[in-house]
Amino acid sequence: MNHTDPTLVGKEGLVIEDTENAFMIGSNSRKILVIKQNGLFQISTKGKIFVVPGTKLIGKPEKRGYKFG
């Protein structure tokens, strides 16, 4: 993960909450709030890895459509 907030660079964990402009990741029994706007994220799911700019993740989770591949 890369982010304009240097304290978030390299952080990883499971997404435990997703909102319109941010998400919360759980890491080592800590919760970290991550603003989507200024980040570049590596997302792994089902054995595949995707690099996604945070601007593509902005929006209400229930209204976002994902198209990978």
PDB file of N, CA and C in Angstrom:
ATOM      1  N   MET A   1       0.842  -1.181   0.000  1.00  0.00           N
ATOM      2  CA  MET A   1       0.000   0.000   0.000  1.00  0.00           C
ATOM      3  C   MET A   1       0.883   1.239   0.000  1.00  0.00           C
ATOM      4  N   ASN A   2       0.482   2.231  -0.740  1.00  0.00           N
ATOM      5  CA  ASN A   2       1.163   3.517  -0.757  1.00  0.00           C
ATOM      6  C   ASN A   2       0.117   4.585  -0.446  1.00  0.00           C
ATOM      7  N   HIS A   3       0.531   5.620   0.273  1.00  0.00           N
ATOM      8  CA  HIS A   3      -0.433   6.635   0.699  1.00  0.00           C
ATOM      9  C   HIS A   3       0.297   7.940   0.949  1.00  0.00           C
ATOM     10  N   THR A   4      -0.416   9.062   0.811  1.00  0.00           N
ATOM     11  CA  THR A   4       0.202  10.354   1.106  1.00  0.00           C
ATOM     12  C   THR A   4       0.442  10.528   2.602  1.00  0.00           C
ATOM     13  N   ASP A   5      -0.244   9.748   3.430  1.00  0.00           N
ATOM     14  CA  ASP A   5       0.009   9.743   4.875  1.00  0.00           C
ATOM     15  C   ASP A   5       1.098   8.710   5.141  1.00  0.00           C
ATOM     16  N   PRO A   6       2.322   9.154   5.441  1.00  0.00           N
ATOM     17  CA  PRO A   6       3.434   8.212   5.595  1.00  0.00           C
ATOM     18  C   PRO A   6       3.235   7.178   6.705  1.00  0.00           C
ATOM     19  N   THR A   7       2.358   7.443   7.658  1.00  0.00           N
ATOM     20  CA  THR A   7       2.128   6.460   8.725  1.00  0.00           C
ATOM     21  C   THR A   7       1.325   5.263   8.220  1.00  0.00           C
ATOM     22  N   LEU A   8       0.717   5.377   7.045  1.00  0.00           N
ATOM     23  CA  LEU A   8      -0.082   4.285   6.491  1.00  0.00           C
ATOM     24  C   LEU A   8       0.668   3.442   5.462  1.00  0.00           C
ATOM     25  N   VAL A   9       1.795   3.932   4.989  1.00  0.00           N
ATOM     26  CA  VAL A   9       2.551   3.219   3.963  1.00  0.00           C
ATOM     27  C   VAL A   9       2.993   1.859   4.494  1.00  0.00           C
ATOM     28  N   GLY A  10       2.680   0.830   3.739  1.00  0.00           N
ATOM     29  CA  GLY A  10       3.082  -0.525   4.103  1.00  0.00           C
ATOM     30  C   GLY A  10       2.153  -1.234   5.071  1.00  0.00           C
ATOM     31  N   LYS A  11       1.126  -0.559   5.551  1.00  0.00           N
ATOM     32  CA  LYS A  11       0.181  -1.197   6.482  1.00  0.00           C
ATOM     33  C   LYS A  11      -0.632  -2.236   5.728  1.00  0.00           C
ATOM     34  N   GLU A  12      -0.974  -3.301   6.409  1.00  0.00           N
ATOM     35  CA  GLU A  12      -1.813  -4.320   5.798  1.00  0.00           C
ATOM     36  C   GLU A  12      -2.728  -4.925   6.839  1.00  0.00           C
ATOM     37  N   GLY A  13      -3.806  -5.496   6.378  1.00  0.00           N
ATOM     38  CA  GLY A  13      -4.772  -6.115   7.269  1.00  0.00           C
ATOM     39  C   GLY A  13      -6.033  -6.448   6.503  1.00  0.00           C
ATOM     40  N   LEU A  14      -7.012  -6.944   7.210  1.00  0.00           N
ATOM     41  CA  LEU A  14      -8.301  -7.274   6.612  1.00  0.00           C
ATOM     42  C   LEU A  14      -9.234  -6.080   6.716  1.00  0.00           C
ATOM     43  N   VAL A  15      -9.968  -5.810   5.647  1.00  0.00           N
ATOM     44  CA  VAL A  15     -10.962  -4.735   5.686  1.00  0.00           C
ATOM     45  C   VAL A  15     -12.113  -5.207   6.560  1.00  0.00           C
ATOM     46  N   ILE A  16     -12.365  -4.463   7.647  1.00  0.00           N
ATOM     47  CA  ILE A  16     -13.440  -4.849   8.563  1.00  0.00           C
ATOM     48  C   ILE A  16     -14.635  -3.904   8.479  1.00  0.00           C
ATOM     49  N   GLU A  17     -14.438  -2.749   7.838  1.00  0.00           N
ATOM     50  CA  GLU A  17     -15.545  -1.811   7.616  1.00  0.00           C
ATOM     51  C   GLU A  17     -15.220  -0.973   6.388  1.00  0.00           C
ATOM     52  N   ASP A  18     -16.218  -0.756   5.546  1.00  0.00           N
ATOM     53  CA  ASP A  18     -16.036   0.007   4.313  1.00  0.00           C
ATOM     54  C   ASP A  18     -17.110   1.089   4.252  1.00  0.00           C
ATOM     55  N   THR A  19     -16.681   2.341   4.137  1.00  0.00           N
ATOM     56  CA  THR A  19     -17.615   3.452   4.008  1.00  0.00           C
ATOM     57  C   THR A  19     -17.357   4.156   2.680  1.00  0.00           C
ATOM     58  N   GLU A  20     -18.064   5.229   2.428  1.00  0.00           N
ATOM     59  CA  GLU A  20     -17.952   5.937   1.154  1.00  0.00           C
ATOM     60  C   GLU A  20     -16.535   6.450   0.881  1.00  0.00           C
ATOM     61  N   ASN A  21     -15.883   7.025   1.885  1.00  0.00           N
ATOM     62  CA  ASN A  21     -14.582   7.666   1.675  1.00  0.00           C
ATOM     63  C   ASN A  21     -13.422   7.044   2.432  1.00  0.00           C
ATOM     64  N   ALA A  22     -13.688   6.013   3.200  1.00  0.00           N
ATOM     65  CA  ALA A  22     -12.626   5.410   4.007  1.00  0.00           C
ATOM     66  C   ALA A  22     -12.959   3.953   4.278  1.00  0.00           C
ATOM     67  N   PHE A  23     -11.972   3.233   4.748  1.00  0.00           N
ATOM     68  CA  PHE A  23     -12.239   1.898   5.255  1.00  0.00           C
ATOM     69  C   PHE A  23     -11.371   1.656   6.473  1.00  0.00           C
ATOM     70  N   MET A  24     -11.793   0.700   7.263  1.00  0.00           N
ATOM     71  CA  MET A  24     -11.091   0.333   8.489  1.00  0.00           C
ATOM     72  C   MET A  24     -10.455  -1.027   8.251  1.00  0.00           C
ATOM     73  N   ILE A  25      -9.156  -1.123   8.553  1.00  0.00           N
ATOM     74  CA  ILE A  25      -8.514  -2.429   8.456  1.00  0.00           C
ATOM     75  C   ILE A  25      -8.126  -2.896   9.848  1.00  0.00           C
ATOM     76  N   GLY A  26      -8.201  -4.182  10.045  1.00  0.00           N
ATOM     77  CA  GLY A  26      -7.779  -4.792  11.298  1.00  0.00           C
ATOM     78  C   GLY A  26      -6.387  -5.362  11.109  1.00  0.00           C
ATOM     79  N   SER A  27      -5.484  -4.982  11.988  1.00  0.00           N
ATOM     80  CA  SER A  27      -4.101  -5.422  11.886  1.00  0.00           C
ATOM     81  C   SER A  27      -3.517  -5.584  13.280  1.00  0.00           C
ATOM     82  N   ASN A  28      -3.077  -6.779  13.608  1.00  0.00           N
ATOM     83  CA  ASN A  28      -2.453  -7.048  14.916  1.00  0.00           C
ATOM     84  C   ASN A  28      -3.295  -6.530  16.076  1.00  0.00           C
ATOM     85  N   SER A  29      -4.559  -6.877  16.086  1.00  0.00           N
ATOM     86  CA  SER A  29      -5.537  -6.479  17.115  1.00  0.00           C
ATOM     87  C   SER A  29      -5.706  -4.957  17.223  1.00  0.00           C
ATOM     88  N   ARG A  30      -5.332  -4.231  16.164  1.00  0.00           N
ATOM     89  CA  ARG A  30      -5.550  -2.785  16.088  1.00  0.00           C
ATOM     90  C   ARG A  30      -6.478  -2.501  14.923  1.00  0.00           C
ATOM     91  N   LYS A  31      -7.182  -1.391  15.004  1.00  0.00           N
ATOM     92  CA  LYS A  31      -8.007  -0.925  13.894  1.00  0.00           C
ATOM     93  C   LYS A  31      -7.372   0.339  13.336  1.00  0.00           C
ATOM     94  N   ILE A  32      -7.248   0.396  12.021  1.00  0.00           N
ATOM     95  CA  ILE A  32      -6.617   1.535  11.366  1.00  0.00           C
ATOM     96  C   ILE A  32      -7.596   2.115  10.349  1.00  0.00           C
ATOM     97  N   LEU A  33      -7.899   3.412  10.471  1.00  0.00           N
ATOM     98  CA  LEU A  33      -8.774   4.099   9.526  1.00  0.00           C
ATOM     99  C   LEU A  33      -7.931   4.594   8.354  1.00  0.00           C
ATOM    100  N   VAL A  34      -8.340   4.244   7.148  1.00  0.00           N
ATOM    101  CA  VAL A  34      -7.597   4.604   5.946  1.00  0.00           C
ATOM    102  C   VAL A  34      -8.510   5.410   5.024  1.00  0.00           C
ATOM    103  N   ILE A  35      -8.084   6.624   4.683  1.00  0.00           N
ATOM    104  CA  ILE A  35      -8.818   7.459   3.734  1.00  0.00           C
ATOM    105  C   ILE A  35      -8.476   6.968   2.322  1.00  0.00           C
ATOM    106  N   LYS A  36      -9.473   6.731   1.516  1.00  0.00           N
ATOM    107  CA  LYS A  36      -9.269   6.153   0.188  1.00  0.00           C
ATOM    108  C   LYS A  36      -8.634   7.131  -0.799  1.00  0.00           C
ATOM    109  N   GLN A  37      -9.015   8.398  -0.729  1.00  0.00           N
ATOM    110  CA  GLN A  37      -8.663   9.409  -1.727  1.00  0.00           C
ATOM    111  C   GLN A  37      -7.176   9.432  -2.085  1.00  0.00           C
ATOM    112  N   ASN A  38      -6.313   9.344  -1.123  1.00  0.00           N
ATOM    113  CA  ASN A  38      -4.886   9.583  -1.360  1.00  0.00           C
ATOM    114  C   ASN A  38      -4.040   8.324  -1.360  1.00  0.00           C
ATOM    115  N   GLY A  39      -4.645   7.194  -1.660  1.00  0.00           N
ATOM    116  CA  GLY A  39      -3.891   5.951  -1.564  1.00  0.00           C
ATOM    117  C   GLY A  39      -3.857   5.135  -2.842  1.00  0.00           C
ATOM    118  N   LEU A  40      -2.912   4.226  -2.873  1.00  0.00           N
ATOM    119  CA  LEU A  40      -2.799   3.202  -3.903  1.00  0.00           C
ATOM    120  C   LEU A  40      -2.758   1.891  -3.138  1.00  0.00           C
ATOM    121  N   PHE A  41      -3.706   1.010  -3.409  1.00  0.00           N
ATOM    122  CA  PHE A  41      -3.899  -0.163  -2.570  1.00  0.00           C
ATOM    123  C   PHE A  41      -3.674  -1.454  -3.335  1.00  0.00           C
ATOM    124  N   GLN A  42      -3.085  -2.408  -2.645  1.00  0.00           N
ATOM    125  CA  GLN A  42      -2.928  -3.753  -3.181  1.00  0.00           C
ATOM    126  C   GLN A  42      -3.974  -4.617  -2.497  1.00  0.00           C
ATOM    127  N   ILE A  43      -4.840  -5.212  -3.287  1.00  0.00           N
ATOM    128  CA  ILE A  43      -5.938  -6.012  -2.755  1.00  0.00           C
ATOM    129  C   ILE A  43      -5.764  -7.438  -3.244  1.00  0.00           C
ATOM    130  N   SER A  44      -5.798  -8.387  -2.322  1.00  0.00           N
ATOM    131  CA  SER A  44      -5.702  -9.788  -2.728  1.00  0.00           C
ATOM    132  C   SER A  44      -6.988 -10.508  -2.350  1.00  0.00           C
ATOM    133  N   THR A  45      -7.476 -11.292  -3.295  1.00  0.00           N
ATOM    134  CA  THR A  45      -8.691 -12.068  -3.085  1.00  0.00           C
ATOM    135  C   THR A  45      -8.669 -13.292  -3.991  1.00  0.00           C
ATOM    136  N   LYS A  46      -9.053 -14.407  -3.458  1.00  0.00           N
ATOM    137  CA  LYS A  46      -9.137 -15.663  -4.214  1.00  0.00           C
ATOM    138  C   LYS A  46      -7.855 -15.951  -4.986  1.00  0.00           C
ATOM    139  N   GLY A  47      -6.716 -15.681  -4.360  1.00  0.00           N
ATOM    140  CA  GLY A  47      -5.434 -15.982  -4.977  1.00  0.00           C
ATOM    141  C   GLY A  47      -4.973 -14.995  -6.031  1.00  0.00           C
ATOM    142  N   LYS A  48      -5.718 -13.927  -6.248  1.00  0.00           N
ATOM    143  CA  LYS A  48      -5.332 -12.904  -7.222  1.00  0.00           C
ATOM    144  C   LYS A  48      -4.997 -11.614  -6.494  1.00  0.00           C
ATOM    145  N   ILE A  49      -4.086 -10.845  -7.081  1.00  0.00           N
ATOM    146  CA  ILE A  49      -3.667  -9.573  -6.490  1.00  0.00           C
ATOM    147  C   ILE A  49      -3.977  -8.452  -7.478  1.00  0.00           C
ATOM    148  N   PHE A  50      -4.595  -7.383  -6.964  1.00  0.00           N
ATOM    149  CA  PHE A  50      -4.951  -6.219  -7.769  1.00  0.00           C
ATOM    150  C   PHE A  50      -4.356  -4.976  -7.125  1.00  0.00           C
ATOM    151  N   VAL A  51      -3.886  -4.045  -7.947  1.00  0.00           N
ATOM    152  CA  VAL A  51      -3.438  -2.739  -7.465  1.00  0.00           C
ATOM    153  C   VAL A  51      -4.493  -1.735  -7.926  1.00  0.00           C
ATOM    154  N   VAL A  52      -5.082  -1.038  -6.951  1.00  0.00           N
ATOM    155  CA  VAL A  52      -6.218  -0.167  -7.241  1.00  0.00           C
ATOM    156  C   VAL A  52      -5.983   1.219  -6.644  1.00  0.00           C
ATOM    157  N   PRO A  53      -6.123   2.288  -7.447  1.00  0.00           N
ATOM    158  CA  PRO A  53      -6.044   3.636  -6.880  1.00  0.00           C
ATOM    159  C   PRO A  53      -7.253   3.886  -5.978  1.00  0.00           C
ATOM    160  N   GLY A  54      -7.032   4.569  -4.884  1.00  0.00           N
ATOM    161  CA  GLY A  54      -8.099   4.848  -3.933  1.00  0.00           C
ATOM    162  C   GLY A  54      -9.281   5.573  -4.538  1.00  0.00           C
ATOM    163  N   THR A  55      -9.034   6.394  -5.553  1.00  0.00           N
ATOM    164  CA  THR A  55     -10.134   7.123  -6.187  1.00  0.00           C
ATOM    165  C   THR A  55     -11.145   6.178  -6.829  1.00  0.00           C
ATOM    166  N   LYS A  56     -10.718   4.989  -7.223  1.00  0.00           N
ATOM    167  CA  LYS A  56     -11.625   4.000  -7.817  1.00  0.00           C
ATOM    168  C   LYS A  56     -12.472   3.300  -6.757  1.00  0.00           C
ATOM    169  N   LEU A  57     -12.099   3.440  -5.492  1.00  0.00           N
ATOM    170  CA  LEU A  57     -12.823   2.785  -4.400  1.00  0.00           C
ATOM    171  C   LEU A  57     -13.828   3.711  -3.726  1.00  0.00           C
ATOM    172  N   ILE A  58     -13.789   4.999  -4.080  1.00  0.00           N
ATOM    173  CA  ILE A  58     -14.671   5.969  -3.435  1.00  0.00           C
ATOM    174  C   ILE A  58     -16.107   5.769  -3.904  1.00  0.00           C
ATOM    175  N   GLY A  59     -17.025   5.858  -2.973  1.00  0.00           N
ATOM    176  CA  GLY A  59     -18.448   5.713  -3.262  1.00  0.00           C
ATOM    177  C   GLY A  59     -19.087   4.815  -2.228  1.00  0.00           C
ATOM    178  N   LYS A  60     -20.393   4.853  -2.183  1.00  0.00           N
ATOM    179  CA  LYS A  60     -21.108   4.006  -1.237  1.00  0.00           C
ATOM    180  C   LYS A  60     -20.884   2.548  -1.620  1.00  0.00           C
ATOM    181  N   PRO A  61     -20.488   1.727  -0.668  1.00  0.00           N
ATOM    182  CA  PRO A  61     -20.168   0.329  -0.980  1.00  0.00           C
ATOM    183  C   PRO A  61     -21.279  -0.399  -1.730  1.00  0.00           C
ATOM    184  N   GLU A  62     -22.518  -0.148  -1.363  1.00  0.00           N
ATOM    185  CA  GLU A  62     -23.624  -0.866  -1.998  1.00  0.00           C
ATOM    186  C   GLU A  62     -23.895  -0.404  -3.429  1.00  0.00           C
ATOM    187  N   LYS A  63     -23.319   0.738  -3.825  1.00  0.00           N
ATOM    188  CA  LYS A  63     -23.539   1.251  -5.177  1.00  0.00           C
ATOM    189  C   LYS A  63     -22.318   1.080  -6.075  1.00  0.00           C
ATOM    190  N   ARG A  64     -21.236   0.576  -5.519  1.00  0.00           N
ATOM    191  CA  ARG A  64     -20.025   0.365  -6.307  1.00  0.00           C
ATOM    192  C   ARG A  64     -20.124  -0.961  -7.033  1.00  0.00           C
ATOM    193  N   GLY A  65     -19.672  -0.956  -8.254  1.00  0.00           N
ATOM    194  CA  GLY A  65     -19.571  -2.206  -9.000  1.00  0.00           C
ATOM    195  C   GLY A  65     -18.102  -2.490  -9.229  1.00  0.00           C
ATOM    196  N   TYR A  66     -17.690  -3.713  -9.020  1.00  0.00           N
ATOM    197  CA  TYR A  66     -16.291  -4.074  -9.220  1.00  0.00           C
ATOM    198  C   TYR A  66     -16.161  -4.896 -10.482  1.00  0.00           C
ATOM    199  N   LYS A  67     -15.155  -4.553 -11.256  1.00  0.00           N
ATOM    200  CA  LYS A  67     -14.886  -5.295 -12.466  1.00  0.00           C
ATOM    201  C   LYS A  67     -13.383  -5.503 -12.530  1.00  0.00           C
ATOM    202  N   PHE A  68     -12.949  -6.703 -12.239  1.00  0.00           N
ATOM    203  CA  PHE A  68     -11.527  -7.022 -12.267  1.00  0.00           C
ATOM    204  C   PHE A  68     -11.281  -8.022 -13.386  1.00  0.00           C
ATOM    205  N   GLY A  69     -10.077  -7.923 -13.942  1.00  0.00           N
ATOM    206  CA  GLY A  69      -9.674  -8.949 -14.893  1.00  0.00           C
ATOM    207  C   GLY A  69      -9.683  -8.531 -16.276  1.00  0.00           C
TER     208      GLY A  69
END
